[in-house]
Amino acid sequence: METAQQPSSGRKRMSRAEREQQILRTAEEVFATRGYQAASMDDIAQRVGLSKPMLYEYFGSKDGLLLACLERAKRELLECTSAAAAGASDPEQLLHDGLLAFFRFGEEHARSWALLRNESAVPGTGLDTELEAVRRQQVDFTANMLRSSLPATEESRLEAFAEAIIGACERMALWRESRPEVTPEKVTEHLMALIWPSLSGELGQKSESTSNSHDQA
């Protein structure tokens, strides 16, 4: 006697890792468009085709899901800025390409950027801490870029420069939101016009100081 065969849906069963990425993509969109408070776990579960209890099994809570989204966005931002800076041949290009990657990330990953910049929608110390960790990551990355270009500059000065650059990037990114005609290339040009003269002067001063030391020797 033949056993009845179950009809095949034709769908490939997702691995846990694939399902997690699907949930994160969907949750990122919901959080970014509706805001954290208005976002519903029921809606997210329905969109990905899971039960609400199963969604909680993956991420524990709504806070846990948002934290996972922020961690993913933080990782992607660091990856794209690091990749851009890796091909630079001189300090000016290093700064330019790092800034350009930051602004392109905001444009090409609009949902991730909406999560990272919309701090007012995020309650709770743990979430605030994660948002600050994203900022800290980019400050440290920028300080490392400057450190390689300005090895003779004192550490506290490098840190101050990095904090100022990231603060300026955040404000310029917000400024662009109401000016869609301003491209990532154009906003990078604006910021380079502000920052690079000071840094190039710093480079010149250090070079002159080193030259004078060699002459005196």
Short mmCIF file of C-alpha atoms in Angstrom, two decimals:
data_model
loop_
_atom_site.label_atom_id
_atom_site.label_comp_id
_atom_site.label_asym_id
_atom_site.label_seq_id
_atom_site.Cartn_x
_atom_site.Cartn_y
_atom_site.Cartn_z
CA MET A 1 0.00 0.00 0.00
CA GLU A 2 1.42 3.38 -0.98
CA THR A 3 1.87 6.08 1.58
CA ALA A 4 0.26 9.40 0.70
CA GLN A 5 2.83 12.04 -0.18
CA GLN A 6 2.61 15.48 1.36
CA PRO A 7 2.46 18.24 -1.26
CA SER A 8 5.65 20.21 -1.55
CA SER A 9 5.47 23.96 -1.12
CA GLY A 10 8.55 24.40 -3.30
CA ARG A 11 10.13 26.57 -0.63
CA LYS A 12 13.59 25.95 0.72
CA ARG A 13 13.64 25.69 4.49
CA MET A 14 15.63 28.57 6.00
CA SER A 15 18.49 27.94 8.39
CA ARG A 16 18.34 29.74 11.73
CA ALA A 17 21.00 32.23 10.56
CA GLU A 18 19.06 32.99 7.36
CA ARG A 19 15.83 33.42 9.34
CA GLU A 20 17.55 35.79 11.78
CA GLN A 21 18.76 37.96 8.91
CA GLN A 22 15.27 38.00 7.41
CA ILE A 23 13.81 39.09 10.76
CA LEU A 24 16.45 41.79 11.18
CA ARG A 25 15.83 43.22 7.70
CA THR A 26 12.09 43.33 8.33
CA ALA A 27 12.39 44.72 11.85
CA GLU A 28 14.83 47.39 10.66
CA GLU A 29 12.27 48.57 8.11
CA VAL A 30 9.44 48.61 10.64
CA PHE A 31 11.47 50.42 13.33
CA ALA A 32 12.78 52.96 10.81
CA THR A 33 9.40 53.78 9.24
CA ARG A 34 7.12 53.60 12.28
CA GLY A 35 9.51 54.45 15.12
CA TYR A 36 10.37 52.20 18.02
CA GLN A 37 7.33 52.98 20.16
CA ALA A 38 4.77 52.40 17.39
CA ALA A 39 6.48 49.30 16.00
CA SER A 40 4.61 46.10 16.76
CA MET A 41 6.10 42.68 17.34
CA ASP A 42 2.87 41.24 15.95
CA ASP A 43 3.42 43.14 12.69
CA ILE A 44 7.04 42.05 12.41
CA ALA A 45 6.12 38.42 13.11
CA GLN A 46 3.37 38.51 10.51
CA ARG A 47 5.65 40.00 7.87
CA VAL A 48 8.25 37.27 8.27
CA GLY A 49 5.68 34.48 8.58
CA LEU A 50 6.43 33.50 12.18
CA SER A 51 4.34 33.34 15.31
CA LYS A 52 4.94 36.06 17.88
CA PRO A 53 6.25 33.53 20.48
CA MET A 54 8.76 32.26 17.91
CA LEU A 55 9.95 35.83 17.30
CA TYR A 56 10.55 36.21 21.03
CA GLU A 57 12.44 32.90 21.00
CA TYR A 58 14.90 34.40 18.52
CA PHE A 59 15.54 37.77 20.19
CA GLY A 60 13.99 37.65 23.66
CA SER A 61 12.16 40.97 23.56
CA LYS A 62 11.40 44.00 21.47
CA ASP A 63 14.43 45.70 23.03
CA GLY A 64 16.55 42.68 22.14
CA LEU A 65 15.38 42.81 18.55
CA LEU A 66 16.21 46.50 18.24
CA LEU A 67 19.63 45.93 19.84
CA ALA A 68 20.33 43.24 17.26
CA CYS A 69 19.31 45.63 14.46
CA LEU A 70 21.60 48.33 15.84
CA GLU A 71 24.51 45.89 16.15
CA ARG A 72 24.01 44.84 12.53
CA ALA A 73 23.93 48.46 11.35
CA LYS A 74 27.04 49.25 13.39
CA ARG A 75 28.93 46.35 11.84
CA GLU A 76 27.89 47.31 8.30
CA LEU A 77 28.92 50.93 8.84
CA LEU A 78 32.37 49.95 10.07
CA GLU A 79 32.82 47.50 7.19
CA CYS A 80 32.02 50.07 4.51
CA THR A 81 34.14 52.87 6.02
CA SER A 82 37.07 50.50 6.59
CA ALA A 83 36.89 49.19 3.02
CA ALA A 84 36.84 52.73 1.63
CA ALA A 85 39.83 53.86 3.68
CA ALA A 86 41.88 50.76 2.81
CA GLY A 87 42.54 51.97 -0.73
CA ALA A 88 43.73 55.48 0.16
CA SER A 89 47.23 56.48 -0.92
CA ASP A 90 47.70 59.68 1.12
CA PRO A 91 46.19 61.41 4.19
CA GLU A 92 43.87 63.65 2.19
CA GLN A 93 42.39 60.75 0.23
CA LEU A 94 42.13 58.72 3.44
CA LEU A 95 39.96 61.38 5.07
CA HIS A 96 37.97 62.05 1.91
CA ASP A 97 37.17 58.39 1.23
CA GLY A 98 36.25 57.73 4.85
CA LEU A 99 33.82 60.67 4.89
CA LEU A 100 32.36 59.71 1.53
CA ALA A 101 31.75 56.14 2.71
CA PHE A 102 29.93 57.46 5.79
CA PHE A 103 27.57 59.60 3.71
CA ARG A 104 27.04 56.90 1.10
CA PHE A 105 26.12 54.48 3.88
CA GLY A 106 23.41 56.90 4.99
CA GLU A 107 22.02 57.02 1.46
CA GLU A 108 22.36 53.38 0.46
CA HIS A 109 21.26 52.01 3.85
CA ALA A 110 18.51 54.49 4.64
CA ARG A 111 16.77 52.18 7.09
CA SER A 112 20.00 51.49 9.03
CA TRP A 113 20.78 55.19 9.12
CA ALA A 114 17.28 56.01 10.37
CA LEU A 115 17.85 53.63 13.28
CA LEU A 116 21.29 55.03 14.09
CA ARG A 117 20.32 58.69 14.07
CA ASN A 118 16.85 58.56 15.63
CA GLU A 119 17.94 58.47 19.27
CA SER A 120 14.81 60.28 20.48
CA ALA A 121 12.71 57.24 19.56
CA VAL A 122 14.76 54.85 21.68
CA PRO A 123 13.99 54.52 25.40
CA GLY A 124 16.07 52.67 27.96
CA THR A 125 19.67 52.83 29.11
CA GLY A 126 20.74 49.69 27.27
CA LEU A 127 19.59 51.00 23.92
CA ASP A 128 21.06 54.44 24.52
CA THR A 129 24.35 52.73 25.34
CA GLU A 130 24.28 50.79 22.08
CA LEU A 131 23.67 53.96 20.09
CA GLU A 132 26.59 55.61 21.84
CA ALA A 133 28.68 52.53 21.01
CA VAL A 134 28.03 53.16 17.31
CA ARG A 135 29.28 56.72 17.70
CA ARG A 136 32.27 55.55 19.75
CA GLN A 137 33.15 53.02 17.04
CA GLN A 138 33.28 55.73 14.38
CA VAL A 139 35.24 58.11 16.61
CA ASP A 140 37.82 55.39 17.28
CA PHE A 141 37.97 54.53 13.57
CA THR A 142 38.53 58.21 12.69
CA ALA A 143 41.15 58.62 15.41
CA ASN A 144 43.04 55.64 13.98
CA MET A 145 42.93 57.21 10.50
CA LEU A 146 44.32 60.45 11.90
CA ARG A 147 46.91 58.62 13.97
CA SER A 148 48.38 57.02 10.87
CA SER A 149 48.54 60.41 9.11
CA LEU A 150 49.70 62.47 12.10
CA PRO A 151 51.96 60.15 14.10
CA ALA A 152 53.65 63.06 15.90
CA THR A 153 50.40 64.66 17.10
CA GLU A 154 49.61 64.17 20.77
CA GLU A 155 46.88 61.66 21.57
CA SER A 156 44.43 64.06 23.21
CA ARG A 157 44.57 66.30 20.14
CA LEU A 158 43.84 63.36 17.83
CA GLU A 159 40.88 62.36 19.99
CA ALA A 160 39.54 65.92 19.94
CA PHE A 161 39.84 66.05 16.14
CA ALA A 162 38.04 62.69 15.79
CA GLU A 163 35.17 63.75 18.08
CA ALA A 164 34.74 66.99 16.11
CA ILE A 165 34.77 65.21 12.74
CA ILE A 166 32.15 62.65 13.76
CA GLY A 167 29.99 65.35 15.32
CA ALA A 168 30.19 67.31 12.07
CA CYS A 169 29.35 64.19 10.03
CA GLU A 170 26.22 63.56 12.09
CA ARG A 171 25.01 67.13 11.75
CA MET A 172 25.73 67.20 8.00
CA ALA A 173 23.87 63.92 7.55
CA LEU A 174 20.84 65.41 9.31
CA TRP A 175 21.16 68.59 7.22
CA ARG A 176 21.04 66.49 4.04
CA GLU A 177 17.72 64.92 4.95
CA SER A 178 15.84 68.07 3.94
CA ARG A 179 18.12 68.65 0.95
CA PRO A 180 17.98 65.50 -1.21
CA GLU A 181 19.75 67.34 -4.03
CA VAL A 182 22.96 67.37 -1.94
CA THR A 183 24.79 64.19 -2.95
CA PRO A 184 27.22 62.24 -0.75
CA GLU A 185 30.00 63.56 -2.99
CA LYS A 186 28.89 67.16 -2.51
CA VAL A 187 28.51 66.98 1.26
CA THR A 188 31.94 65.32 1.45
CA GLU A 189 33.35 68.23 -0.55
CA HIS A 190 31.78 70.71 1.88
CA LEU A 191 33.18 68.95 4.92
CA MET A 192 36.63 68.51 3.39
CA ALA A 193 36.71 72.27 2.73
CA LEU A 194 36.15 72.82 6.44
CA ILE A 195 38.39 70.10 7.89
CA TRP A 196 41.28 69.52 5.51
CA PRO A 197 42.92 73.00 5.69
CA SER A 198 43.36 72.53 9.44
CA LEU A 199 44.68 69.00 9.15
CA SER A 200 47.00 69.84 6.27
CA GLY A 201 48.32 72.71 8.38
CA GLU A 202 48.92 70.24 11.18
CA LEU A 203 50.82 68.02 8.75
CA GLY A 204 52.89 70.98 7.59
CA GLN A 205 53.75 72.03 11.12
CA LYS A 206 54.87 68.54 12.05
CA SER A 207 56.97 68.23 8.89
CA GLU A 208 58.60 71.61 9.55
CA SER A 209 59.27 70.69 13.15
CA THR A 210 60.90 67.41 12.11
CA SER A 211 63.00 69.18 9.48
CA ASN A 212 64.21 71.78 11.97
CA SER A 213 65.17 69.05 14.43
CA HIS A 214 67.23 67.31 11.77
CA ASP A 215 68.92 70.60 10.79
CA GLN A 216 69.84 71.35 14.39
CA ALA A 217 71.29 67.88 14.78
#
